[in-house]
């Protein structure tokens, strides 16, 4: 909601614009006021809506034209003042003033203000007012309402500015079609989404406890029993199907907001909409979807226990048949309060665990959100909002891990979700490896990878559940990823895959290692298609020798076709958790450093002991008068 309101008063000469402003400020009538009152600023603490209010006067003479048009363009709301004793000033509203605003391209709320009702005895004539105003409101949708006042009495002066503020802060136009007297489609869509979010048990009814929680969330107050019964009575009387099983249906919920708006209580509906993140255009605000959440580039983001609990609860709520999996229909209903399934373009549900029918299991559901949070935590934050995460701050559903550099230096990893790049020549079996990890059946036909492919699953490590994300790249994306230090720094491990039956397969990954700086990443080599005859690789050394020279374990041999996986995914997760154990060359360098340190300590100790002994001998000989030449040379006494 905006924090300031700029109110402009326009109208013909002599209608009392300046006098209305003066009466508001002075709280009494001032007979003689200047032609144009200087701009007035009202601080937020003295306004009901707690917003800074600027009140701007204007003139209607020829010399005022440029200033008037400038102010019209800056105004948030325009009050067109006419005089009760001057019918011509009223007639010029639809013939001059309102068309003039449109001609300038200005589309802001307009309040019609009838001044000088003291000349009519100080009475507001509602029926006559409606007869005159409704035709104008039907022709000009920007006209919000009409207020009659007297700057002289004064009467209804503060109401003029209250309605002007209200027209800006709680506008009618986005919510209600005044011509057809119905809620607009965007408003209906927003309120339906809010209804679904508040219907926590998804039975299509807001029962007493759900309505009470809705009232508490939106208005910070419980719903009294008498109020609840009154609401149900009104809805039941006027909206067929609005009440069922002592609860409010979606039809009844929409009817309630319709009568709020028709009775001028737009602030009620706007309060509800804004509590659920909607802006004036009835779209969820960027600030609501993406709250401030700073993450250091060397850190990663994971779901917190609160986040895992939320996604577990929502899974169980929408698993209507209670078969432990979400089918396509259940997923569609789950995502009905959002723009849709965020993973469809990524090949979901092929990216995670599903049952034989393709329905996503709870393990696969949590794994998919773990991967999404790791790769793009902003999507998770937005979907927490879309799906109705109610705890504040919403960022509490996520947690930032310790920097990878610190983890590697300490040799102890504190994270639970790991990212592993899978690289290798085309046809080496990378995709089959990923599909096996996600529990998918083996594909007999070869399909080259043309984009980034990511899969996720949980891995049990000593009774602790970790999530491992495997990423494979098409040739176009592989080079782009590996040459970027920002992207390679995100990897917790890298797996080099070669086809053990193809003589040229290993050379590809050897060249890859020479081309890019990847030796800071924990590394594992995997030899696929172990069910086929082992081929001698056309490389200066064979894979096992190559790995030993790097201080790494020899390639893990697997066959996805026969299901002989050699527990390779546990191995990958293990090196991600213990990075120092799989840094290429790390073993040799560590041994070399250790040897140098030990040698230094030993020599220091030996030399220290020898020097002390020789110093005692030197002092003894000197006192005896006979100092050998080697002693004088050693201690600098020649």
Coordinates of C-alpha atoms in Angstrom, one line a residue:
X1 CA 0.0 0.0 0.0
X2 CA 1.3 3.5 -0.9
X3 CA 2.6 5.6 2.0
X4 CA 1.4 9.0 0.6
X5 CA -1.7 10.5 -1.0
X6 CA -1.7 13.6 -3.2
X7 CA -5.2 15.2 -3.3
X8 CA -5.9 18.0 -5.9
X9 CA -8.9 20.3 -5.7
X10 CA -10.2 21.7 -9.1
X11 CA -13.3 23.5 -10.2
X12 CA -14.7 26.7 -11.6
X13 CA -13.9 30.0 -10.0
X14 CA -15.8 30.9 -6.9
X15 CA -16.9 27.3 -6.0
X16 CA -14.9 27.4 -2.7
X17 CA -11.9 25.2 -3.2
X18 CA -9.5 27.4 -1.2
X19 CA -12.2 27.9 1.6
X20 CA -12.7 24.1 1.9
X21 CA -8.9 23.6 2.5
X22 CA -8.7 26.5 4.9
X23 CA -11.7 25.2 6.9
X24 CA -10.1 21.8 7.2
X25 CA -6.8 23.3 8.5
X26 CA -8.3 26.0 10.8
X27 CA -11.3 23.8 11.8
X28 CA -13.5 26.9 11.3
X29 CA -14.7 29.2 8.5
X30 CA -12.4 31.9 7.3
X31 CA -14.2 34.6 5.3
X32 CA -11.4 35.9 3.2
X33 CA -8.8 33.5 1.8
X34 CA -6.1 34.0 -0.8
X35 CA -6.7 33.0 -4.4
X36 CA -4.7 29.8 -4.3
X37 CA -3.8 28.3 -0.9
X38 CA -0.2 27.0 -0.7
X39 CA 0.2 23.2 -0.7
X40 CA -0.6 21.6 2.7
X41 CA 1.1 18.6 4.1
X42 CA -0.6 16.5 6.7
X43 CA 1.7 14.1 8.6
X44 CA 0.7 10.4 8.8
X45 CA 0.2 10.3 12.5
X46 CA -2.9 12.5 12.3
X47 CA -4.6 10.7 9.5
X48 CA -6.8 7.6 10.0
X49 CA -4.9 5.6 7.3
X50 CA -1.5 6.6 8.7
X51 CA -0.3 8.1 5.4
X52 CA 1.3 11.4 4.5
X53 CA -1.4 13.5 2.8
X54 CA -0.7 16.4 0.4
X55 CA -3.6 18.8 -0.3
X56 CA -3.1 20.9 -3.4
X57 CA -5.3 23.9 -4.4
X58 CA -5.6 25.2 -8.0
X59 CA -7.0 28.1 -10.0
X60 CA -9.2 28.0 -13.1
X61 CA -8.2 31.2 -14.7
X62 CA -6.3 31.5 -18.1
X63 CA -3.0 32.2 -16.2
X64 CA -3.4 29.1 -14.1
X65 CA -3.7 26.7 -17.0
X66 CA -0.1 25.4 -17.1
X67 CA 0.2 25.0 -13.4
X68 CA -3.3 23.2 -13.3
X69 CA -2.4 20.7 -16.0
X70 CA 0.9 19.9 -14.2
X71 CA -0.8 19.3 -10.9
X72 CA -3.5 17.1 -12.6
X73 CA -0.8 14.8 -13.9
X74 CA 0.8 14.5 -10.4
X75 CA -2.4 14.0 -8.5
X76 CA -3.4 10.6 -7.0
X77 CA -7.0 11.7 -6.6
X78 CA -8.9 14.7 -7.9
X79 CA -11.7 16.4 -6.1
X80 CA -13.9 18.3 -8.6
X81 CA -15.7 21.0 -6.5
X82 CA -19.0 22.6 -7.7
X83 CA -21.3 25.0 -5.9
X84 CA -24.8 24.2 -4.8
X85 CA -26.0 27.7 -5.8
X86 CA -24.3 27.5 -9.2
X87 CA -25.9 24.8 -11.4
X88 CA -23.5 25.7 -14.2
X89 CA -20.5 24.6 -12.1
X90 CA -22.1 21.2 -11.8
X91 CA -23.1 21.0 -15.5
X92 CA -19.4 21.6 -16.4
X93 CA -18.2 18.5 -14.6
X94 CA -19.3 16.0 -17.4
X95 CA -18.9 18.5 -20.2
X96 CA -15.5 20.0 -19.4
X97 CA -13.7 18.7 -16.3
X98 CA -13.9 14.9 -16.7
X99 CA -13.3 15.0 -20.5
X100 CA -10.3 17.3 -19.8
X101 CA -8.7 14.7 -17.5
X102 CA -9.1 12.1 -20.1
X103 CA -7.7 14.4 -22.7
X104 CA -4.5 14.7 -20.6
X105 CA -4.3 11.0 -20.3
X106 CA -5.0 11.0 -16.6
X107 CA -6.8 8.0 -15.1
X108 CA -7.1 8.5 -11.3
X109 CA -10.1 8.4 -9.0
X110 CA -12.4 11.4 -9.0
X111 CA -14.5 12.6 -6.1
X112 CA -17.3 15.1 -6.8
X113 CA -17.7 17.7 -4.0
X114 CA -20.9 19.8 -3.7
X115 CA -20.0 22.8 -1.6
X116 CA -22.1 25.5 0.1
X117 CA -25.0 23.3 1.2
X118 CA -25.5 25.9 3.9
X119 CA -27.3 27.9 1.2
X120 CA -29.8 25.0 1.0
X121 CA -30.3 24.9 4.8
X122 CA -27.3 22.6 5.5
X123 CA -29.1 19.4 4.5
X124 CA -27.7 16.7 2.3
X125 CA -30.4 15.4 -0.1
X126 CA -29.4 11.9 -1.0
X127 CA -32.2 11.1 -3.4
X128 CA -31.7 14.2 -5.5
X129 CA -27.9 13.6 -5.3
X130 CA -28.2 10.1 -6.6
X131 CA -30.5 11.2 -9.5
X132 CA -27.9 13.7 -10.6
X133 CA -24.7 11.8 -9.9
X134 CA -25.5 8.2 -11.1
X135 CA -25.7 9.2 -14.8
X136 CA -22.3 10.8 -14.5
X137 CA -20.8 7.8 -12.7
X138 CA -22.2 5.4 -15.4
X139 CA -20.5 7.4 -18.1
X140 CA -17.2 8.1 -16.2
X141 CA -16.0 5.1 -14.3
X142 CA -13.3 7.1 -12.6
X143 CA -15.9 8.9 -10.5
X144 CA -15.8 7.1 -7.1
X145 CA -18.5 9.0 -5.2
X146 CA -20.0 12.4 -4.4
X147 CA -19.8 14.3 -1.1
X148 CA -21.8 17.4 -0.2
X149 CA -20.3 19.8 2.4
X150 CA -20.2 23.3 3.7
X151 CA -16.9 25.1 4.2
X152 CA -18.9 27.8 6.1
X153 CA -20.7 25.8 8.7
X154 CA -18.3 23.8 8.5
X155 CA -20.0 20.5 7.7
X156 CA -18.6 17.3 6.1
X157 CA -15.3 19.0 5.2
X158 CA -13.1 16.3 6.8
X159 CA -15.3 13.7 5.0
X160 CA -14.3 15.1 1.6
X161 CA -10.6 14.3 2.3
X162 CA -11.4 11.0 4.0
X163 CA -13.2 9.8 0.9
X164 CA -10.4 11.2 -1.3
X165 CA -7.8 9.2 0.7
X166 CA -10.0 6.1 0.6
X167 CA -10.4 6.4 -3.2
X168 CA -6.6 6.1 -3.5
X169 CA -5.9 3.6 -0.8
X170 CA -9.0 1.4 -1.3
X171 CA -10.0 2.0 -4.9
X172 CA -13.2 0.6 -6.3
X173 CA -12.2 0.2 -10.0
X174 CA -9.9 -2.9 -9.6
X175 CA -12.6 -4.8 -7.6
X176 CA -16.0 -3.9 -8.8
X177 CA -17.9 -3.2 -12.0
X178 CA -20.3 -0.4 -11.1
X179 CA -22.3 -0.8 -14.3
X180 CA -23.0 -4.5 -13.9
X181 CA -22.8 -4.5 -10.1
X182 CA -20.5 -7.5 -9.9
X183 CA -17.0 -8.3 -8.8
X184 CA -14.5 -8.0 -11.5
X185 CA -12.8 -11.3 -12.7
X186 CA -9.4 -10.5 -11.3
X187 CA -11.0 -9.8 -7.9
X188 CA -13.0 -13.0 -8.1
X189 CA -9.8 -15.0 -8.9
X190 CA -7.9 -13.4 -6.0
X191 CA -10.7 -14.1 -3.5
X192 CA -11.1 -17.7 -4.7
X193 CA -7.4 -18.3 -4.2
X194 CA -7.6 -16.8 -0.6
X195 CA -10.6 -19.0 0.1
X196 CA -8.7 -22.1 -1.0
X197 CA -5.7 -21.1 1.2
X198 CA -7.9 -20.6 4.2
X199 CA -9.8 -23.9 3.7
X200 CA -7.0 -25.8 5.4
X201 CA -8.8 -29.2 5.4
X202 CA -9.7 -28.7 1.7
X203 CA -13.4 -29.7 2.2
X204 CA -14.7 -26.7 0.2
X205 CA -16.1 -25.0 3.4
X206 CA -14.7 -22.4 5.8
X207 CA -15.9 -23.8 9.2
X208 CA -15.9 -21.8 12.4
X209 CA -12.3 -22.5 13.3
X210 CA -11.1 -21.6 9.7
X211 CA -13.1 -18.4 9.7
X212 CA -11.7 -17.5 13.1
X213 CA -8.1 -18.0 11.8
X214 CA -8.9 -16.0 8.7
X215 CA -10.3 -13.1 10.9
X216 CA -7.2 -13.3 13.2
X217 CA -4.8 -13.2 10.2
X218 CA -6.5 -10.3 8.4
X219 CA -7.8 -8.2 11.3
X220 CA -5.8 -9.3 14.3
X221 CA -9.0 -10.1 16.3
X222 CA -11.0 -13.3 16.8
X223 CA -14.5 -13.6 15.3
X224 CA -17.2 -13.5 17.9
X225 CA -19.9 -16.2 17.8
X226 CA -22.6 -13.6 17.4
X227 CA -20.7 -12.1 14.4
X228 CA -20.3 -15.5 12.9
X229 CA -24.0 -16.3 13.2
X230 CA -24.9 -12.9 11.8
X231 CA -22.6 -13.5 8.7
X232 CA -24.1 -16.9 8.0
X233 CA -27.7 -15.5 8.4
X234 CA -27.1 -12.8 5.8
X235 CA -25.3 -15.1 3.4
X236 CA -28.0 -17.8 3.7
X237 CA -30.7 -15.3 3.1
X238 CA -29.3 -13.7 -0.1
X239 CA -26.8 -16.2 -1.6
X240 CA -28.1 -19.6 -2.6
X241 CA -25.6 -22.3 -1.7
X242 CA -23.5 -19.8 0.3
X243 CA -23.7 -21.8 3.6
X244 CA -23.3 -25.5 3.9
X245 CA -22.8 -27.8 6.9
X246 CA -22.7 -24.7 9.1
X247 CA -19.8 -23.3 7.1
X248 CA -19.2 -20.7 4.4
X249 CA -18.8 -21.9 0.8
X250 CA -16.8 -20.2 -1.8
X251 CA -20.1 -18.7 -3.2
X252 CA -20.9 -17.3 0.3
X253 CA -17.3 -15.9 0.7
X254 CA -17.6 -14.0 -2.6
X255 CA -21.1 -12.7 -1.8
X256 CA -19.8 -11.3 1.5
X257 CA -17.2 -9.2 -0.3
X258 CA -19.7 -8.1 -2.8
X259 CA -21.9 -6.6 -0.2
X260 CA -18.8 -5.1 1.6
X261 CA -18.0 -3.2 -1.5
X262 CA -21.6 -2.2 -2.3
X263 CA -22.0 -0.7 1.2
X264 CA -18.8 1.3 0.8
X265 CA -16.6 -0.9 3.0
X266 CA -13.9 -1.4 0.4
X267 CA -11.2 -1.2 3.1
X268 CA -12.4 -4.6 4.4
X269 CA -11.8 -6.3 1.1
X270 CA -8.6 -4.5 0.5
X271 CA -7.3 -5.4 3.9
X272 CA -7.9 -9.1 3.1
X273 CA -6.3 -8.8 -0.3
X274 CA -3.2 -7.0 1.0
X275 CA -2.7 -9.5 3.9
X276 CA -2.4 -12.1 1.2
X277 CA 0.1 -10.1 -0.8
X278 CA -2.0 -8.4 -3.5
X279 CA -1.2 -5.0 -4.9
X280 CA -3.6 -2.5 -6.5
X281 CA -3.4 -4.4 -9.8
X282 CA -4.5 -7.5 -8.0
X283 CA -1.2 -9.3 -8.6
X284 CA 1.0 -10.6 -5.9
X285 CA 3.7 -8.1 -5.2
X286 CA 7.3 -8.8 -5.9
X287 CA 8.2 -8.0 -2.2
X288 CA 5.7 -10.6 -1.1
X289 CA 6.9 -13.3 -3.4
X290 CA 10.6 -12.5 -3.0
X291 CA 11.3 -11.3 0.6
X292 CA 14.9 -10.1 1.3
X293 CA 17.1 -13.1 1.7
X294 CA 20.8 -12.5 1.1
X295 CA 23.0 -15.6 0.4
X296 CA 26.8 -15.5 0.1
X297 CA 27.9 -17.0 -3.3
X298 CA 30.0 -19.7 -1.5
X299 CA 27.0 -20.8 0.7
X300 CA 24.0 -22.8 -0.3
X301 CA 20.4 -22.8 0.7
X302 CA 18.4 -25.7 2.1
X303 CA 14.9 -26.2 3.6
X304 CA 14.8 -25.8 7.3
X305 CA 12.9 -28.3 9.5
X306 CA 9.9 -25.9 9.3
X307 CA 10.1 -26.0 5.5
X308 CA 10.2 -29.8 5.3
X309 CA 7.3 -29.9 7.7
X310 CA 5.2 -27.5 5.6
X311 CA 5.8 -29.5 2.4
X312 CA 5.1 -32.8 4.2
X313 CA 1.8 -31.4 5.6
X314 CA 0.7 -30.1 2.2
X315 CA 1.6 -33.4 0.6
X316 CA -0.6 -35.3 3.1
X317 CA -3.4 -32.8 2.7
X318 CA -3.7 -33.2 -1.1
X319 CA -3.1 -37.0 -1.1
X320 CA -6.8 -37.6 -1.2
X321 CA -6.7 -41.3 -1.9
X322 CA -4.0 -41.7 0.8
X323 CA -1.9 -44.0 -1.4
X324 CA 1.3 -42.2 -0.4
X325 CA 1.8 -40.5 -3.8
X326 CA 0.4 -37.4 -5.6
X327 CA -1.1 -38.2 -9.0
X328 CA -1.5 -35.7 -11.8
X329 CA -5.0 -34.6 -10.6
X330 CA -3.9 -34.2 -7.0
X331 CA -0.8 -32.2 -8.1
X332 CA -3.0 -29.9 -10.3
X333 CA -5.3 -29.2 -7.3
X334 CA -2.3 -28.6 -5.0
X335 CA -0.8 -26.0 -7.4
X336 CA -4.2 -24.4 -8.1
X337 CA -3.3 -21.4 -5.9
X338 CA 0.0 -20.8 -7.8
X339 CA 0.9 -20.2 -11.5
X340 CA 1.2 -23.9 -11.9
X341 CA 3.7 -26.8 -11.5
X342 CA 7.1 -25.1 -11.5
X343 CA 8.9 -28.2 -12.8
X344 CA 7.0 -29.1 -15.9
X345 CA 9.7 -27.7 -18.2
X346 CA 12.3 -29.7 -16.4
X347 CA 10.8 -33.1 -17.2
X348 CA 9.1 -33.6 -13.9
X349 CA 8.3 -36.2 -12.6
X350 CA 11.2 -37.9 -14.3
X351 CA 13.5 -35.9 -12.1
X352 CA 12.6 -37.6 -8.8
X353 CA 11.1 -40.7 -7.3
X354 CA 7.6 -41.7 -8.4
X355 CA 5.6 -44.9 -8.2
X356 CA 4.9 -47.2 -11.1
X357 CA 1.9 -45.1 -12.3
X358 CA 4.1 -41.9 -12.3
X359 CA 2.6 -40.4 -9.1
X360 CA 5.2 -38.7 -7.0
X361 CA 6.0 -40.2 -3.6
X362 CA 6.6 -38.2 -0.4
X363 CA 10.3 -39.0 -0.7
X364 CA 10.3 -37.8 -4.2
X365 CA 8.3 -34.7 -3.3
X366 CA 10.6 -33.6 -0.6
X367 CA 13.7 -34.5 -2.7
X368 CA 12.3 -32.3 -5.6
X369 CA 11.8 -29.3 -3.2
X370 CA 15.3 -29.9 -1.8
X371 CA 16.8 -29.7 -5.3
X372 CA 14.7 -26.6 -6.2
X373 CA 15.8 -24.8 -3.0
X374 CA 19.5 -25.7 -3.7
X375 CA 19.4 -24.6 -7.4
X376 CA 16.9 -21.7 -7.2
X377 CA 15.8 -20.8 -3.6
X378 CA 13.8 -17.8 -5.0
X379 CA 11.4 -20.2 -6.6
X380 CA 10.9 -22.0 -3.3
X381 CA 10.3 -18.7 -1.5
X382 CA 7.7 -17.7 -4.1
X383 CA 5.9 -21.1 -3.9
X384 CA 5.8 -21.0 -0.2
X385 CA 3.8 -17.9 -0.6
X386 CA 1.6 -19.3 -3.4
X387 CA 0.9 -22.5 -1.4
X388 CA 0.0 -20.6 1.8
X389 CA 3.0 -20.9 4.2
X390 CA 1.6 -19.0 7.1
X391 CA 4.6 -18.7 9.5
X392 CA 6.4 -15.3 9.5
X393 CA 9.0 -14.6 8.4
X394 CA 8.6 -16.9 5.5
X395 CA 12.4 -17.1 5.1
X396 CA 12.3 -19.2 8.3
X397 CA 11.4 -22.1 6.0
X398 CA 14.9 -21.9 4.6
X399 CA 18.4 -22.0 6.1
X400 CA 21.8 -20.9 4.8
X401 CA 24.7 -23.3 5.0
X402 CA 28.2 -22.6 6.0
X403 CA 30.5 -21.5 3.2
X404 CA 32.0 -24.4 1.1
X405 CA 35.6 -23.1 1.5
X406 CA 35.2 -23.2 5.3
X407 CA 33.8 -26.7 5.1
X408 CA 36.7 -27.9 3.0
X409 CA 39.3 -26.2 5.2
X410 CA 37.8 -27.7 8.3
X411 CA 37.3 -31.1 6.6
X412 CA 33.8 -31.3 8.0
X413 CA 30.7 -30.6 5.9
X414 CA 27.6 -29.3 7.7
X415 CA 25.2 -29.4 4.7
X416 CA 22.5 -31.9 3.9
X417 CA 21.9 -31.2 0.2
X418 CA 24.8 -31.7 -2.3
X419 CA 25.2 -30.8 -6.0
X420 CA 27.3 -33.1 -8.2
X421 CA 28.2 -32.4 -11.9
X422 CA 28.3 -35.5 -14.1
X423 CA 30.6 -35.1 -17.1
X424 CA 31.7 -37.4 -19.9
X425 CA 31.6 -38.0 -23.6
X426 CA 28.3 -38.4 -25.5
X427 CA 27.1 -42.0 -25.2
X428 CA 29.2 -42.7 -22.1
X429 CA 26.1 -43.5 -20.0
X430 CA 25.6 -40.3 -18.0
X431 CA 21.8 -40.1 -18.6
X432 CA 21.4 -43.7 -17.7
X433 CA 23.3 -43.1 -14.5
X434 CA 21.0 -40.2 -13.6
X435 CA 17.8 -42.2 -14.5
X436 CA 19.0 -45.0 -12.3
X437 CA 19.5 -42.6 -9.4
X438 CA 16.0 -41.3 -9.8
X439 CA 14.6 -44.8 -9.8
X440 CA 13.6 -44.8 -13.5
X441 CA 13.8 -47.8 -15.8
X442 CA 16.7 -48.4 -18.1
X443 CA 16.2 -47.0 -21.7
X444 CA 17.4 -49.2 -24.5
X445 CA 17.5 -46.5 -27.1
X446 CA 20.0 -43.7 -27.0
X447 CA 18.8 -40.1 -26.8
X448 CA 21.5 -37.4 -26.7
X449 CA 21.1 -34.8 -23.9
X450 CA 20.4 -31.4 -25.4
X451 CA 20.0 -29.3 -22.2
X452 CA 20.7 -29.4 -18.5
X453 CA 19.3 -32.5 -16.9
X454 CA 18.9 -32.6 -13.1
X455 CA 17.7 -35.4 -10.9
X456 CA 17.5 -35.8 -7.1
X457 CA 17.1 -38.5 -4.6
X458 CA 17.9 -39.1 -0.9
X459 CA 20.9 -41.1 0.2
X460 CA 21.2 -42.7 3.6
X461 CA 24.6 -42.1 5.2
X462 CA 25.0 -43.8 8.6
X463 CA 21.4 -43.4 9.4
X464 CA 21.2 -39.7 8.3
X465 CA 19.3 -38.7 5.2
X466 CA 21.1 -36.6 2.7
X467 CA 19.9 -35.3 -0.7
X468 CA 22.1 -35.6 -3.7
X469 CA 21.4 -33.6 -6.9
X470 CA 23.1 -35.0 -10.1
X471 CA 23.4 -32.6 -13.1
X472 CA 24.3 -33.6 -16.6
X473 CA 24.9 -31.1 -19.4
X474 CA 24.4 -31.1 -23.1
X475 CA 27.6 -30.3 -25.1
X476 CA 26.5 -26.7 -25.4
X477 CA 26.0 -26.2 -21.7
X478 CA 28.9 -28.3 -20.4
X479 CA 31.6 -25.9 -21.7
X480 CA 29.6 -22.9 -20.5
X481 CA 29.3 -24.4 -17.0
X482 CA 32.8 -25.7 -16.6
X483 CA 34.5 -22.5 -17.8
X484 CA 32.6 -20.4 -15.2
X485 CA 34.2 -20.3 -11.8
X486 CA 31.0 -19.1 -10.3
X487 CA 29.2 -22.2 -11.4
X488 CA 32.0 -24.7 -10.7
X489 CA 32.3 -23.3 -7.2
X490 CA 28.7 -24.4 -6.6
X491 CA 29.6 -28.1 -7.1
X492 CA 30.2 -30.3 -4.1
X493 CA 31.5 -33.1 -6.3
X494 CA 32.2 -33.9 -9.9
X495 CA 31.8 -37.4 -11.5
X496 CA 33.7 -38.2 -14.7
X497 CA 32.0 -40.9 -16.6
X498 CA 33.6 -43.0 -19.3
X499 CA 32.4 -46.0 -21.3
X500 CA 34.7 -48.9 -20.3
X501 CA 33.9 -50.7 -23.6
X502 CA 34.8 -47.7 -25.8
X503 CA 38.5 -47.1 -26.5
X504 CA 38.1 -43.4 -27.0
X505 CA 35.8 -42.6 -24.1
X506 CA 38.4 -41.9 -21.4
X507 CA 40.4 -39.4 -23.5
X508 CA 37.4 -37.1 -23.5
X509 CA 37.4 -36.6 -19.7
X510 CA 41.2 -36.4 -19.6
X511 CA 41.1 -33.5 -22.1
X512 CA 38.2 -31.9 -20.2
X513 CA 40.4 -31.9 -17.0
X514 CA 43.3 -30.3 -18.9
X515 CA 41.0 -27.6 -20.4
X516 CA 39.3 -26.4 -17.3
X517 CA 40.4 -25.7 -13.7
X518 CA 38.4 -28.3 -11.8
X519 CA 40.9 -29.8 -9.3
X520 CA 39.4 -27.9 -6.4
X521 CA 36.3 -30.1 -6.6
X522 CA 36.1 -33.5 -4.9
X523 CA 36.3 -36.0 -7.8
X524 CA 35.2 -39.5 -8.6
X525 CA 35.7 -41.5 -11.8
X526 CA 33.0 -43.9 -12.9
X527 CA 33.4 -46.6 -15.6
X528 CA 30.0 -47.5 -17.1
X529 CA 28.9 -50.6 -19.1
X530 CA 30.9 -53.0 -17.0
X531 CA 28.7 -55.8 -18.4
X532 CA 30.5 -55.4 -21.7
X533 CA 34.1 -56.4 -22.6
X534 CA 36.7 -54.1 -21.1
X535 CA 38.5 -52.1 -23.8
X536 CA 42.0 -50.8 -23.7
X537 CA 41.7 -47.0 -23.6
X538 CA 43.6 -45.0 -26.2
X539 CA 45.3 -42.8 -23.6
X540 CA 48.9 -42.5 -22.3
X541 CA 47.9 -44.3 -19.2
X542 CA 44.9 -46.5 -18.3
X543 CA 42.2 -45.1 -16.1
X544 CA 43.3 -46.9 -12.9
X545 CA 46.9 -45.7 -13.2
X546 CA 45.6 -42.2 -14.0
X547 CA 43.5 -42.1 -10.9
X548 CA 46.3 -43.4 -8.6
X549 CA 48.6 -40.7 -9.9
X550 CA 46.0 -38.2 -8.8
X551 CA 45.7 -39.8 -5.4
X552 CA 42.1 -40.8 -6.1
X553 CA 40.4 -44.2 -5.9
X554 CA 40.3 -46.2 -9.2
X555 CA 37.1 -45.8 -11.3
X556 CA 34.0 -47.3 -9.9
X557 CA 32.7 -49.9 -12.4
X558 CA 29.0 -50.0 -12.9
X559 CA 26.4 -51.4 -15.2
X560 CA 23.0 -49.6 -15.2
X561 CA 21.6 -52.2 -17.6
X562 CA 22.2 -55.1 -15.2
X563 CA 21.7 -53.1 -12.1
X564 CA 25.2 -53.5 -10.8
X565 CA 25.7 -50.0 -9.3
X566 CA 28.5 -50.8 -6.8
X567 CA 26.8 -48.4 -4.3
X568 CA 28.2 -45.5 -6.5
X569 CA 25.7 -42.9 -5.2
X570 CA 26.8 -43.5 -1.6
X571 CA 30.4 -43.0 -2.8
X572 CA 29.5 -39.7 -4.5
X573 CA 27.7 -38.5 -1.4
X574 CA 30.6 -39.6 0.8
X575 CA 33.2 -37.6 -1.1
X576 CA 30.9 -34.6 -1.0
X577 CA 30.7 -34.9 2.8
X578 CA 34.5 -35.5 3.1
X579 CA 35.9 -33.3 0.4
X580 CA 39.6 -33.6 1.4
X581 CA 39.5 -37.3 0.7
X582 CA 38.8 -36.8 -3.1
X583 CA 40.7 -33.7 -4.2
X584 CA 42.9 -34.6 -7.2
X585 CA 46.5 -34.6 -6.1
X586 CA 45.4 -33.8 -2.6
X587 CA 46.9 -37.0 -1.2
X588 CA 50.4 -36.4 -2.6
X589 CA 50.5 -32.7 -1.7
X590 CA 49.3 -33.5 1.8
X591 CA 52.0 -36.1 2.2
X592 CA 54.6 -33.8 0.9
X593 CA 53.6 -31.0 3.2
X594 CA 53.5 -33.4 6.2
X595 CA 56.9 -34.7 5.3
X596 CA 58.4 -31.2 5.1
X597 CA 56.9 -30.2 8.4
X598 CA 58.2 -33.3 10.1
X599 CA 61.7 -32.8 8.6
X600 CA 61.7 -29.2 9.7
X601 CA 60.6 -30.1 13.3
X602 CA 63.2 -32.9 13.5
X603 CA 66.1 -30.8 12.2
X604 CA 65.2 -27.9 14.4
X605 CA 65.2 -30.2 17.4
X606 CA 68.5 -31.8 16.4
X607 CA 70.3 -28.5 15.7
X608 CA 68.8 -27.0 18.9
X609 CA 70.2 -29.8 20.9
X610 CA 73.7 -29.8 19.2
X611 CA 74.0 -26.0 19.6
X612 CA 73.2 -26.1 23.3
X613 CA 75.8 -28.9 23.9
X614 CA 78.5 -27.2 21.8
X615 CA 77.9 -23.9 23.7
X616 CA 78.6 -25.5 27.0
X617 CA 81.8 -27.2 25.6
X618 CA 83.0 -23.9 24.2
X619 CA 82.6 -22.1 27.5
X620 CA 84.5 -24.9 29.3
X621 CA 87.4 -24.8 26.9
X622 CA 87.6 -21.0 27.0
X623 CA 87.9 -21.0 30.7
X624 CA 90.7 -23.6 30.4
X625 CA 92.6 -21.4 27.9
X626 CA 92.5 -23.8 24.9
X627 CA 89.8 -23.1 22.4
X628 CA 90.1 -25.3 19.2
X629 CA 89.9 -23.6 15.9
X630 CA 86.6 -25.3 15.0
X631 CA 84.9 -24.0 18.1
X632 CA 86.1 -20.4 17.4
X633 CA 84.9 -20.8 13.8
X634 CA 81.5 -22.2 14.9
X635 CA 80.8 -19.3 17.4
X636 CA 82.3 -16.5 15.3
X637 CA 85.5 -16.1 17.4
X638 CA 88.4 -16.5 14.8

